[in-house]
PDB file of C-alpha atoms in Angstrom:
ATOM      1  CA  UNK A   1     -80.770 -26.364 -46.182  1.00 85.00           C
ATOM      2  CA  UNK A   2     -80.166 -24.468 -43.182  1.00 90.00           C
ATOM      3  CA  UNK A   3     -81.302 -20.941 -41.760  1.00 92.00           C
ATOM      4  CA  UNK A   4     -79.189 -19.432 -39.032  1.00 94.00           C
ATOM      5  CA  UNK A   5     -81.801 -16.519 -37.425  1.00 95.00           C
ATOM      6  CA  UNK A   6     -80.507 -14.204 -34.804  1.00 96.00           C
ATOM      7  CA  UNK A   7     -83.698 -12.325 -32.890  1.00 96.00           C
ATOM      8  CA  UNK A   8     -83.303  -8.849 -32.513  1.00 95.00           C
ATOM      9  CA  UNK A   9     -85.556  -6.251 -29.527  1.00 93.00           C
ATOM     10  CA  UNK A  10     -84.102  -2.877 -29.877  1.00 91.00           C
ATOM     11  CA  UNK A  11     -86.237  -2.426 -26.804  1.00 85.00           C
ATOM     12  CA  UNK A  12     -85.742  -2.134 -22.613  1.00 87.00           C
ATOM     13  CA  UNK A  13     -87.792  -4.665 -21.975  1.00 89.00           C
ATOM     14  CA  UNK A  14     -88.077  -6.840 -18.272  1.00 89.00           C
ATOM     15  CA  UNK A  15     -88.914  -9.848 -19.392  1.00 91.00           C
ATOM     16  CA  UNK A  16     -90.597 -12.149 -17.421  1.00 93.00           C
ATOM     17  CA  UNK A  17     -89.937 -16.039 -16.501  1.00 94.00           C
ATOM     18  CA  UNK A  18     -92.915 -17.558 -18.775  1.00 95.00           C
ATOM     19  CA  UNK A  19     -91.309 -15.832 -21.137  1.00 95.00           C
ATOM     20  CA  UNK A  20     -91.488 -17.635 -25.004  1.00 96.00           C
ATOM     21  CA  UNK A  21     -89.525 -17.030 -28.778  1.00 97.00           C
ATOM     22  CA  UNK A  22     -90.664 -19.058 -31.386  1.00 97.00           C
ATOM     23  CA  UNK A  23     -89.176 -18.480 -34.646  1.00 97.00           C
ATOM     24  CA  UNK A  24     -90.717 -19.941 -38.083  1.00 95.00           C
ATOM     25  CA  UNK A  25     -89.649 -20.398 -41.618  1.00 93.00           C
ATOM     26  CA  UNK A  26     -93.260 -20.266 -43.421  1.00 91.00           C
ATOM     27  CA  UNK A  27     -93.670 -21.361 -47.293  1.00 89.00           C
ATOM     28  CA  UNK A  28     -96.105 -17.503 -48.563  1.00 88.00           C
ATOM     29  CA  UNK A  29     -95.279 -19.250 -52.080  1.00 86.00           C
ATOM     30  CA  UNK A  30     -99.117 -18.891 -52.407  1.00 84.00           C
ATOM     31  CA  UNK A  31    -100.848 -15.850 -52.433  1.00 81.00           C
ATOM     32  CA  UNK A  32    -104.415 -16.724 -52.100  1.00 87.00           C
ATOM     33  CA  UNK A  33    -103.852 -19.408 -49.675  1.00 85.00           C
ATOM     34  CA  UNK A  34    -102.135 -19.531 -46.019  1.00 88.00           C
ATOM     35  CA  UNK A  35     -98.500 -19.535 -45.365  1.00 87.00           C
ATOM     36  CA  UNK A  36     -96.972 -23.406 -44.900  1.00 88.00           C
ATOM     37  CA  UNK A  37     -94.735 -23.350 -41.447  1.00 91.00           C
ATOM     38  CA  UNK A  38     -92.221 -26.140 -42.949  1.00 90.00           C
ATOM     39  CA  UNK A  39     -89.825 -25.367 -39.322  1.00 92.00           C
ATOM     40  CA  UNK A  40     -90.159 -24.064 -35.679  1.00 95.00           C
ATOM     41  CA  UNK A  41     -87.826 -23.668 -32.540  1.00 96.00           C
ATOM     42  CA  UNK A  42     -89.556 -22.345 -29.554  1.00 96.00           C
ATOM     43  CA  UNK A  43     -87.002 -21.325 -26.547  1.00 95.00           C
ATOM     44  CA  UNK A  44     -87.367 -19.930 -22.846  1.00 95.00           C
ATOM     45  CA  UNK A  45     -85.516 -16.281 -22.940  1.00 94.00           C
ATOM     46  CA  UNK A  46     -84.348 -15.333 -19.631  1.00 87.00           C
ATOM     47  CA  UNK A  47     -82.631 -11.616 -20.643  1.00 87.00           C
ATOM     48  CA  UNK A  48     -81.597  -9.776 -23.739  1.00 86.00           C
ATOM     49  CA  UNK A  49     -78.216  -9.359 -24.267  1.00 86.00           C
ATOM     50  CA  UNK A  50     -77.030  -7.173 -26.965  1.00 89.00           C
ATOM     51  CA  UNK A  51     -79.938  -6.933 -28.360  1.00 92.00           C
ATOM     52  CA  UNK A  52     -80.032 -10.152 -29.333  1.00 92.00           C
ATOM     53  CA  UNK A  53     -82.955 -12.216 -28.063  1.00 91.00           C
ATOM     54  CA  UNK A  54     -82.970 -15.340 -29.920  1.00 91.00           C
ATOM     55  CA  UNK A  55     -80.203 -17.271 -31.493  1.00 95.00           C
ATOM     56  CA  UNK A  56     -81.161 -20.515 -33.573  1.00 94.00           C
ATOM     57  CA  UNK A  57     -80.296 -22.461 -35.905  1.00 94.00           C
ATOM     58  CA  UNK A  58     -84.341 -24.239 -37.672  1.00 93.00           C
ATOM     59  CA  UNK A  59     -83.525 -26.528 -40.685  1.00 91.00           C
ATOM     60  CA  UNK A  60     -85.671 -26.276 -43.623  1.00 87.00           C
ATOM     61  CA  UNK A  61     -87.045 -29.468 -45.493  1.00 82.00           C
ATOM     62  CA  UNK A  62     -85.743 -29.716 -49.623  1.00 74.00           C
ATOM     63  CA  UNK A  63     -88.115 -27.770 -52.151  1.00 60.00           C
ATOM     64  CA  UNK A  64     -88.569 -30.030 -54.302  1.00 54.00           C
ATOM     65  CA  UNK A  65     -89.100 -29.471 -57.660  1.00 52.00           C
ATOM     66  CA  UNK A  66     -90.514 -26.281 -58.341  1.00 56.00           C
ATOM     67  CA  UNK A  67     -89.426 -23.118 -56.633  1.00 58.00           C
ATOM     68  CA  UNK A  68     -90.637 -21.622 -52.701  1.00 78.00           C
ATOM     69  CA  UNK A  69     -91.070 -17.507 -51.290  1.00 87.00           C
ATOM     70  CA  UNK A  70     -90.145 -18.143 -47.581  1.00 90.00           C
ATOM     71  CA  UNK A  71     -90.194 -16.430 -45.077  1.00 92.00           C
ATOM     72  CA  UNK A  72     -88.516 -16.299 -41.356  1.00 95.00           C
ATOM     73  CA  UNK A  73     -91.442 -15.593 -38.381  1.00 96.00           C
ATOM     74  CA  UNK A  74     -90.845 -14.504 -35.318  1.00 97.00           C
ATOM     75  CA  UNK A  75     -92.982 -14.180 -32.061  1.00 97.00           C
ATOM     76  CA  UNK A  76     -91.525 -13.343 -27.839  1.00 97.00           C
ATOM     77  CA  UNK A  77     -94.575 -14.165 -26.208  1.00 96.00           C
ATOM     78  CA  UNK A  78     -94.602 -12.245 -22.535  1.00 95.00           C
ATOM     79  CA  UNK A  79     -96.779 -15.293 -21.183  1.00 94.00           C
ATOM     80  CA  UNK A  80     -95.814 -18.169 -23.339  1.00 93.00           C
ATOM     81  CA  UNK A  81     -98.696 -18.498 -25.443  1.00 93.00           C
ATOM     82  CA  UNK A  82     -98.054 -19.594 -28.644  1.00 93.00           C
ATOM     83  CA  UNK A  83    -101.497 -16.852 -29.402  1.00 95.00           C
ATOM     84  CA  UNK A  84    -100.194 -12.955 -29.683  1.00 95.00           C
ATOM     85  CA  UNK A  85    -101.447 -11.057 -27.436  1.00 95.00           C
ATOM     86  CA  UNK A  86    -101.051  -7.048 -26.282  1.00 95.00           C
ATOM     87  CA  UNK A  87     -97.591  -7.039 -25.143  1.00 94.00           C
ATOM     88  CA  UNK A  88     -96.410  -9.683 -26.725  1.00 95.00           C
ATOM     89  CA  UNK A  89     -93.188  -8.305 -29.960  1.00 96.00           C
ATOM     90  CA  UNK A  90     -93.804  -9.622 -33.094  1.00 97.00           C
ATOM     91  CA  UNK A  91     -92.199  -9.275 -36.734  1.00 96.00           C
ATOM     92  CA  UNK A  92     -93.741  -6.943 -38.669  1.00 94.00           C
ATOM     93  CA  UNK A  93     -91.549  -7.029 -41.930  1.00 93.00           C
ATOM     94  CA  UNK A  94     -91.010 -10.155 -43.921  1.00 90.00           C
ATOM     95  CA  UNK A  95     -87.881 -11.618 -43.902  1.00 93.00           C
ATOM     96  CA  UNK A  96     -87.059 -13.745 -46.940  1.00 91.00           C
ATOM     97  CA  UNK A  97     -85.033 -15.986 -47.269  1.00 89.00           C
ATOM     98  CA  UNK A  98     -83.037 -17.975 -50.504  1.00 79.00           C
ATOM     99  CA  UNK A  99     -84.344 -20.621 -51.098  1.00 70.00           C
ATOM    100  CA  UNK A 100     -82.268 -23.616 -51.827  1.00 70.00           C
ATOM    101  CA  UNK A 101     -79.185 -22.073 -50.106  1.00 71.00           C
ATOM    102  CA  UNK A 102     -76.600 -24.310 -47.897  1.00 75.00           C
ATOM    103  CA  UNK A 103     -77.515 -21.964 -44.720  1.00 79.00           C
ATOM    104  CA  UNK A 104     -78.696 -18.290 -44.726  1.00 87.00           C
ATOM    105  CA  UNK A 105     -78.447 -15.658 -42.405  1.00 91.00           C
ATOM    106  CA  UNK A 106     -81.229 -14.045 -40.998  1.00 94.00           C
ATOM    107  CA  UNK A 107     -81.654 -11.089 -38.460  1.00 95.00           C
ATOM    108  CA  UNK A 108     -85.515 -10.017 -37.507  1.00 96.00           C
ATOM    109  CA  UNK A 109     -86.976  -7.286 -35.800  1.00 96.00           C
ATOM    110  CA  UNK A 110     -89.676  -7.324 -33.140  1.00 96.00           C
ATOM    111  CA  UNK A 111     -92.118  -5.133 -32.662  1.00 95.00           C
ATOM    112  CA  UNK A 112     -94.690  -4.566 -29.600  1.00 94.00           C
ATOM    113  CA  UNK A 113     -97.554  -4.977 -30.292  1.00 94.00           C
ATOM    114  CA  UNK A 114    -100.368  -2.510 -29.006  1.00 91.00           C
ATOM    115  CA  UNK A 115    -104.319  -2.088 -28.188  1.00 87.00           C
ATOM    116  CA  UNK A 116    -106.498  -1.660 -30.921  1.00 79.00           C
ATOM    117  CA  UNK A 117    -106.978   1.934 -31.750  1.00 70.00           C
TER     118      UNK A 117
END
């Protein structure tokens, strides 16, 4: 299975040279356990074109028996660090994909990470 992901950022932001976007497909089947990352793509981001940060295709391993609940998650790191920091951008809602489909298309939107209140 493949997932074509478009990552959008609707805020006008000047990106530093260190900006990196990471997109993951995660298995979130079990509510009482951490998600499992099935596929990941990292790419430097030099600029945003028409609100698009990144377009990428991820390959997801076959599910095997039983259904899975899969979501797409994204993180735009301004410093290139994998850990989420204030000033970065992440997805804040679930973006589900259908397991078993040949190719699925998902558009995700990023939100700014602010300081704790």
